[in-house]
Coordinates of C-alpha atoms and ligand atoms in Angstrom, one line a residue:
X1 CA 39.5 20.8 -6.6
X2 CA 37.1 23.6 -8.1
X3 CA 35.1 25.4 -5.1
X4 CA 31.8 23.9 -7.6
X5 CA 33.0 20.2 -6.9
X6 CA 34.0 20.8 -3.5
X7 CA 30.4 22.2 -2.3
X8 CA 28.1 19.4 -4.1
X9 CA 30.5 16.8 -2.7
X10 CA 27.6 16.2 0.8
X11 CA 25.2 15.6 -2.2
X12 CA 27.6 12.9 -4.0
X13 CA 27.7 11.1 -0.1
X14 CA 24.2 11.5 0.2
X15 CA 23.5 9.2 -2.8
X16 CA 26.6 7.1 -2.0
X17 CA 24.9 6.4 1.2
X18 CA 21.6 5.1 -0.8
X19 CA 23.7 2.5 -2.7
X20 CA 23.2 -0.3 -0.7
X21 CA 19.9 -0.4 -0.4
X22 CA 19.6 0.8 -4.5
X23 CA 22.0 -2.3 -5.4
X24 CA 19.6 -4.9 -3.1
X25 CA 16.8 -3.5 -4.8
X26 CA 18.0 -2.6 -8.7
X27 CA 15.5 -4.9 -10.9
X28 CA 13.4 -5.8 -8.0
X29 CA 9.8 -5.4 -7.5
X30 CA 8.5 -2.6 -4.6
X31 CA 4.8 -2.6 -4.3
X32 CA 3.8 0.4 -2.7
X33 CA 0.9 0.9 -1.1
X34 CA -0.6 4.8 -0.9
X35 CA -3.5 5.2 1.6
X36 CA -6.3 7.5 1.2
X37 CA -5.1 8.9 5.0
X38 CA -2.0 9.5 3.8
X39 CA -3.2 11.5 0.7
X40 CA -3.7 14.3 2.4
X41 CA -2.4 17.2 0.2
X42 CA -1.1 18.0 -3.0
X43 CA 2.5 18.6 -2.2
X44 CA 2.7 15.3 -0.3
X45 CA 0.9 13.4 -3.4
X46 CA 3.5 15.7 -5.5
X47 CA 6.1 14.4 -3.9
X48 CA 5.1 10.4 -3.5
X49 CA 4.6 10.3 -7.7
X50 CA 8.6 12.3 -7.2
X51 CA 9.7 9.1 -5.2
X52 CA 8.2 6.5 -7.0
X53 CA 9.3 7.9 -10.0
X54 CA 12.8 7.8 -8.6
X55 CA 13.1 4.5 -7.9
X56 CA 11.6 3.3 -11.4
X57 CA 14.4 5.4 -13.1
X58 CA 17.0 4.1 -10.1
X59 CA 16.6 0.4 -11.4
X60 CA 13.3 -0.7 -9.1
X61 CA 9.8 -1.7 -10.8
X62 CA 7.3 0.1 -8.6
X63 CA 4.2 -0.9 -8.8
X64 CA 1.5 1.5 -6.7
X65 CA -1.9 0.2 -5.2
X66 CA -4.0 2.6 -4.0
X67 CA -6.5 3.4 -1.0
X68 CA -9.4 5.8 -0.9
X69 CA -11.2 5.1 2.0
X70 CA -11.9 8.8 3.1
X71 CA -12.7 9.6 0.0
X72 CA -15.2 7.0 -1.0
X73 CA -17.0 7.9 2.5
X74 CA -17.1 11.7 1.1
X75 CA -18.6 10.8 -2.1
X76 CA -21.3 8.2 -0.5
X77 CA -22.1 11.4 2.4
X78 CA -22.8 13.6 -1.0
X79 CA -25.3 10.8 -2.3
X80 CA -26.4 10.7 1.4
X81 CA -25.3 7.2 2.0
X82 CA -23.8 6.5 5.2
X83 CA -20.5 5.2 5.9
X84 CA -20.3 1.6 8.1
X85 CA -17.8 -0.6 8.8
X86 CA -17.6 -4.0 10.0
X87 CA -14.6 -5.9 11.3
X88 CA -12.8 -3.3 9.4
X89 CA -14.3 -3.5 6.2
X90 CA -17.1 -1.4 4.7
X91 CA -20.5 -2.5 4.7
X92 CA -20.8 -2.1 0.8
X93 CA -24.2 -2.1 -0.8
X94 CA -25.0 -3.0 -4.8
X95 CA -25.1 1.2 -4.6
X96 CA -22.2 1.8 -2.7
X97 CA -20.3 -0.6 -4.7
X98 CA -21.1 1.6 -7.9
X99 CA -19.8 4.6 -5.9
X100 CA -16.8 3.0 -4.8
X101 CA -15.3 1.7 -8.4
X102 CA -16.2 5.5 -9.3
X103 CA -13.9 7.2 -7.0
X104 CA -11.2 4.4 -6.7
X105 CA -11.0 3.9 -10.5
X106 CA -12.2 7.3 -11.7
X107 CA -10.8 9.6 -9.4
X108 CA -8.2 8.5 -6.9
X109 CA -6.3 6.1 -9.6
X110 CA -6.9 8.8 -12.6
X111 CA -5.1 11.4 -10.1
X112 CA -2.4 9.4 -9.1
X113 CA -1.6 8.4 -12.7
X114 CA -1.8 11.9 -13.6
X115 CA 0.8 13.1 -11.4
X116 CA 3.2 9.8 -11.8
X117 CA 2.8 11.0 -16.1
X118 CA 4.1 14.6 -15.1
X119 CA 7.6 13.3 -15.1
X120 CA 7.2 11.2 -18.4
X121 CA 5.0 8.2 -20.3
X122 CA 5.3 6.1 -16.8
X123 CA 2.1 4.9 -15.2
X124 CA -0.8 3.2 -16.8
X125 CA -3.8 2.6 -14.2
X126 CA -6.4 -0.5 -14.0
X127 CA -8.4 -2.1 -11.5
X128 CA -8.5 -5.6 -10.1
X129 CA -11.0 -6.3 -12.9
X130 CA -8.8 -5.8 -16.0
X131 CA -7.0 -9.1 -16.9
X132 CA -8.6 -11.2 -14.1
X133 CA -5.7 -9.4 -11.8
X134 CA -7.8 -10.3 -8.8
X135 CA -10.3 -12.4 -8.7
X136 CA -12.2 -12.6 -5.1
X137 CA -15.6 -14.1 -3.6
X138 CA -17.8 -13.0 -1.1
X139 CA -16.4 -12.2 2.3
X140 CA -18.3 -12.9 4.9
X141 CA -16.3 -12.1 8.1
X142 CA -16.9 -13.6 11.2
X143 CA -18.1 -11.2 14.6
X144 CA -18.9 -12.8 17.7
X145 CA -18.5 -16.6 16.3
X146 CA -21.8 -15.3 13.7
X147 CA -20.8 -15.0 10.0
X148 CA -21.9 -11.5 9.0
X149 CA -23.1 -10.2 5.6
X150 CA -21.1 -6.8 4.6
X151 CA -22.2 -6.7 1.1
X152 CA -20.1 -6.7 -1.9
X153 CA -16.9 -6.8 0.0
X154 CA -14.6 -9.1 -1.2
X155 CA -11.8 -12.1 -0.2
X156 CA -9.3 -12.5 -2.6
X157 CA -9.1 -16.2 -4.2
X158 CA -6.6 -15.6 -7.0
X159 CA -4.2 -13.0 -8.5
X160 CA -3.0 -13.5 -12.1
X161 CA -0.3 -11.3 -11.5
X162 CA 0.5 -11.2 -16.1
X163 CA -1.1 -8.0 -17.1
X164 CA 1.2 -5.8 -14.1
X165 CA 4.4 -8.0 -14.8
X166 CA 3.7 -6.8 -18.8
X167 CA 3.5 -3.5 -17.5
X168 CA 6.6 -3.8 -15.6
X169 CA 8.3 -5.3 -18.7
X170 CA 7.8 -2.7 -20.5
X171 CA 8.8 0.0 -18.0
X172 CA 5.9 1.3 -16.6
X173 CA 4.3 1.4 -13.3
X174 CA 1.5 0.3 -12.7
X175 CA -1.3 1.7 -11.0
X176 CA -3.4 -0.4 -9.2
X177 CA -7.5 0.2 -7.6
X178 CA -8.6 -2.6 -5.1
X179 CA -11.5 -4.0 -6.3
X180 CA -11.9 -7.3 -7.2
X181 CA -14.0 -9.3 -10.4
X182 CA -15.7 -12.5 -8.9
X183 CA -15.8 -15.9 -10.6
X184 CA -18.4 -17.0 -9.3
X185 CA -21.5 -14.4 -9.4
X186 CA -19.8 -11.7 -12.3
X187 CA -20.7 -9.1 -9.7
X188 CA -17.9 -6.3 -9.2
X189 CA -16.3 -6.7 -5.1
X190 CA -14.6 -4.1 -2.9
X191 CA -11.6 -5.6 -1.7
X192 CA -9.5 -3.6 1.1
X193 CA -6.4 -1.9 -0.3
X194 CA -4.0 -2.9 2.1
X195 CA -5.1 -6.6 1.9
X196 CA -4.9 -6.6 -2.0
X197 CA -1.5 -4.8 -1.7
X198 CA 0.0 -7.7 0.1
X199 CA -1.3 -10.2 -2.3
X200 CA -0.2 -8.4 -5.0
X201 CA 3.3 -8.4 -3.4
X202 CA 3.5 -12.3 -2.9
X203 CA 2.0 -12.9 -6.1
X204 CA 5.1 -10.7 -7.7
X205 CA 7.7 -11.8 -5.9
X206 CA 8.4 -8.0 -4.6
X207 CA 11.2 -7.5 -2.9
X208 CA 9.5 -5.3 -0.3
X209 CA 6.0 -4.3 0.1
X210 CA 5.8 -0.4 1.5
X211 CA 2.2 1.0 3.2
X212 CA 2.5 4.7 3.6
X213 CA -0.5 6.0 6.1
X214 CA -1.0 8.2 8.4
X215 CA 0.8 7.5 11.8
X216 CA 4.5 7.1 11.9
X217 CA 4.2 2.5 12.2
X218 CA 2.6 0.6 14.3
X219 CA 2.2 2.0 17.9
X220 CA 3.2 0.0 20.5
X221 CA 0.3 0.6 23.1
X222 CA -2.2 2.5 20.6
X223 CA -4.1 5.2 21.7
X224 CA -1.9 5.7 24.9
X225 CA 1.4 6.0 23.6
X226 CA 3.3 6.9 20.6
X227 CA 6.2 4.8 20.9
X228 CA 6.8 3.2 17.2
X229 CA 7.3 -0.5 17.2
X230 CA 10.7 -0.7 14.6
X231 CA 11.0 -4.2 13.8
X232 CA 9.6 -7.2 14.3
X233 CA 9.6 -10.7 13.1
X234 CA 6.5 -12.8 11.4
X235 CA 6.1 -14.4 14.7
X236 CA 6.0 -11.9 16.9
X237 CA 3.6 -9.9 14.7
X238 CA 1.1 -13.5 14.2
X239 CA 0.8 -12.8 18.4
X240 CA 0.1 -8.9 18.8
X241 CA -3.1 -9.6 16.1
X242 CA -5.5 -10.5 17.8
X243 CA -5.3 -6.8 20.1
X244 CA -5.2 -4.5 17.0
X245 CA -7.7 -2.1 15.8
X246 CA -9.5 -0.7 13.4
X247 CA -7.2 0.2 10.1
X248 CA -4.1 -1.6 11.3
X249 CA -5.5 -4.8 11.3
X250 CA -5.9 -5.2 7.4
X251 CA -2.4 -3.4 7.5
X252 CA -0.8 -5.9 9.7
X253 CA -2.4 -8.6 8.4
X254 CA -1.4 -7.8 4.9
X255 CA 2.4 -7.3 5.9
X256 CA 2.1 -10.7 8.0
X257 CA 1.1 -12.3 4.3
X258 CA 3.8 -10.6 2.5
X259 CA 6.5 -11.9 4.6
X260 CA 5.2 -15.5 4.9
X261 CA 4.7 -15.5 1.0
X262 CA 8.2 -14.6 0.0
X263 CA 8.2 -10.8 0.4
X264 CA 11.7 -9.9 2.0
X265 CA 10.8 -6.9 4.5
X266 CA 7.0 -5.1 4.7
X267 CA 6.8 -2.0 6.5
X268 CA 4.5 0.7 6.8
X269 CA 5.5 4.0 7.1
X270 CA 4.7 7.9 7.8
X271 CA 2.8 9.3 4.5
X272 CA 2.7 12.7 6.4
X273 CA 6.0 12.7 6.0
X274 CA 7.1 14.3 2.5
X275 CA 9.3 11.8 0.9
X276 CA 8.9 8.9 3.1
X277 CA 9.6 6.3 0.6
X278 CA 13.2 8.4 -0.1
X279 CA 14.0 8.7 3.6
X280 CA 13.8 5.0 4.0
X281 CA 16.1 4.2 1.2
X282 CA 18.6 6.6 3.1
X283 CA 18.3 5.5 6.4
X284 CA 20.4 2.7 7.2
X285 CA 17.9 1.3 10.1
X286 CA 14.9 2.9 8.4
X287 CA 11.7 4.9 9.5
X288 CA 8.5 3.2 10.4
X289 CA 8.2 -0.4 10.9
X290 CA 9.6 -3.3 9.4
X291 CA 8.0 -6.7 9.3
X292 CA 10.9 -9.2 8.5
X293 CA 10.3 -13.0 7.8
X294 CA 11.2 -15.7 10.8
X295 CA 14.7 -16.2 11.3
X296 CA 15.8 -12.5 10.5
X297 CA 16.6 -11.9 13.9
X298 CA 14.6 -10.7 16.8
X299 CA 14.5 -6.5 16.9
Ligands
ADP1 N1 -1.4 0.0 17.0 C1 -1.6 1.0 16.2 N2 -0.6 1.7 15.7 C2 -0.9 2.7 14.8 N3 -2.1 3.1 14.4 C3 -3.2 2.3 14.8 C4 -3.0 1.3 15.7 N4 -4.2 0.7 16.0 C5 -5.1 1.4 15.3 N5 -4.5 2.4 14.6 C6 -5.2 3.3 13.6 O1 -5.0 2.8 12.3 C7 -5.0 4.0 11.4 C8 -4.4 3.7 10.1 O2 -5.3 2.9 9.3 P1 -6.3 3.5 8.2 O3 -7.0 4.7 8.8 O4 -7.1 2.4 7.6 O5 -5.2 4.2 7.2 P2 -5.1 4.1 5.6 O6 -6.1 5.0 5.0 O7 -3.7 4.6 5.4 O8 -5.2 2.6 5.1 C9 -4.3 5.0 12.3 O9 -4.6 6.3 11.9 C10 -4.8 4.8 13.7 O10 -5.9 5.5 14.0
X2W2 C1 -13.7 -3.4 1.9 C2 -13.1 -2.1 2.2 O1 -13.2 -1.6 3.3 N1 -12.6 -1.4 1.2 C3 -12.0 -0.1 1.3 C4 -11.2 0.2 0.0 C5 -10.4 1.4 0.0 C6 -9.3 1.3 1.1 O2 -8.9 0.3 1.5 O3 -8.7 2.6 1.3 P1 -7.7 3.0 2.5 O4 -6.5 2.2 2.3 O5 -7.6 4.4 2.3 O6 -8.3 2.6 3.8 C7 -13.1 1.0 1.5 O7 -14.2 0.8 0.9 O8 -12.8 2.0 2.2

């Protein structure tokens, strides 16, 4: 054996070690969903559009929905419009509406689908809105047993999943904004990215259904301790609900949807973390933590 072979031989078990995972997956769905926490620099975006782009030429149809949270709250500070949230979900004026679909669909989307195009003719971005993907109506959440009015924020009622699955057909990877066309009023809704993530992923059939933010998964006893919940089933998940807070609860709730609408595992997992969507195809156990449908076993 040439000294050439010999050294790149680790590399050759390194992939070897991905096949498993890579054969469950090859011509499956992975919706992957990229928080605006988790966007935190350019080297980590850098490398996210590297992984997805991976796994698209590695056999998978990726398809990416995307956050923005921190920076829609930027933009509306620079119009001096203040930033609320209700029940987890921002209080979204007519006005704050228009500056939401600007920085979801014009800059966070356009940025993302700039980097995913670096490494070819790959990603093609739309909102909610294009094709009827996602139709919602109002959301009126309810705090304290009252029904509360949080603007244009909106529940998702349908998904028409045939403009993406075209996309996919044609080997692209679709990047997806969260907001939401209504049927009934032809106003324009802001629709949480993690819930519309999840819906996408039943609607699709994915296989899995991937949140990368900005904490390593869900913390066991959150803000006291960092110890990372790995696994749990759907029913174990449906009980530790009700005592979440603040962005986990669209998270969890989404990854609760997932696995009870046909999506195999959900997990959400480290952004931070260069590459985090490659270490968890290497990883036999995986990183972060992994919602599994009933009946999977208990972790
Ligand atoms: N049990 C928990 N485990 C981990 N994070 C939690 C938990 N409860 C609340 N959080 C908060 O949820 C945040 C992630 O949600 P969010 O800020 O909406 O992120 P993203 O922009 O990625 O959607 C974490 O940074 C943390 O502050
Ligand atoms: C209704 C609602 O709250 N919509 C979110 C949409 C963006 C989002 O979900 O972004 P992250 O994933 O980065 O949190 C918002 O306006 O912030």
């Amino acid at each position: 054996m040439s000294t050439r072979k010999h050294t790149a031989l680790p590399k050759a078990q390194i992939l070897i070690e991905a096949l498993p995972w890579l054969t469950r997956h090859n011509g499956k769905t992975v919706v992957i969903k990229f928080g605006g926490n988790a966007m935190i620099d350019e080297d980590l975006k850098a490398a996210f559009a590297q992984d997805v782009v991976f796994l698209r030429h590695a056999g998978l149809k990726p398809v990416v929905v995307h956050g923005g949270g921190p920076q829609i709250s930027a933009q509306l500070d620079k119009h001096g419009l203040v930033s609320e949230f209700k029940a987890g979900l921002r209080v979204t004026t007519p006005e704050a509406m228009d500056v939401v679909r600007m920085v979801l669909a014009g800059q966070v989307q356009r940025e993302l689908v700039g980097l995913l195009n670096q490494h070819g003719p790959l990603a093609v971005g739309m909102t909610g809105e294009d094709a009827h993907t996602i139709t919602a109506t109002k959301h009126q959440p309810r705090i304290d047993g009252e029904l509360v009015d949080i603007g244009r924020v909106g529940e998702i009622t349908r998904i028409d999943p045939g403009a993406i699955e075209a996309l996919l057909e044609d080997g692209r990877i679709p990047v997806i904004s969260s907001i939401a066309r209504s049927a009934d009023d032809h106003h324009v809704y802001n629709v949480n990215a993690d819930t519309a993530a999840a819906a996408l992923a039943a609607a699709l059939g994915a296989e899995t259904l991937m949140v990368l933010t900005d904490v390593e998964g869900l913390y066991e006893d959150w803000p006291n301790s960092d110890e990372v919940i790995s696994r749990l089933t759907a029913s174990q998940l449906e009980k530790l609900l009700p005592d979440l807070s603040s962005g986990m609860v669209p998270k969890m709730e989404g990854c609760l949807f997932a696995v009870r609408n046909g999506v195999n595992t959900a997990r959400v997992l480290d952004g931070r973390v260069p590459h985090s969507i490659l270490l968890e195809i290497f990883t036999d156990s995986g990183i972060g933590t992994m919602v599994v449908p009933d009946g999977q076993g208990e972790p």
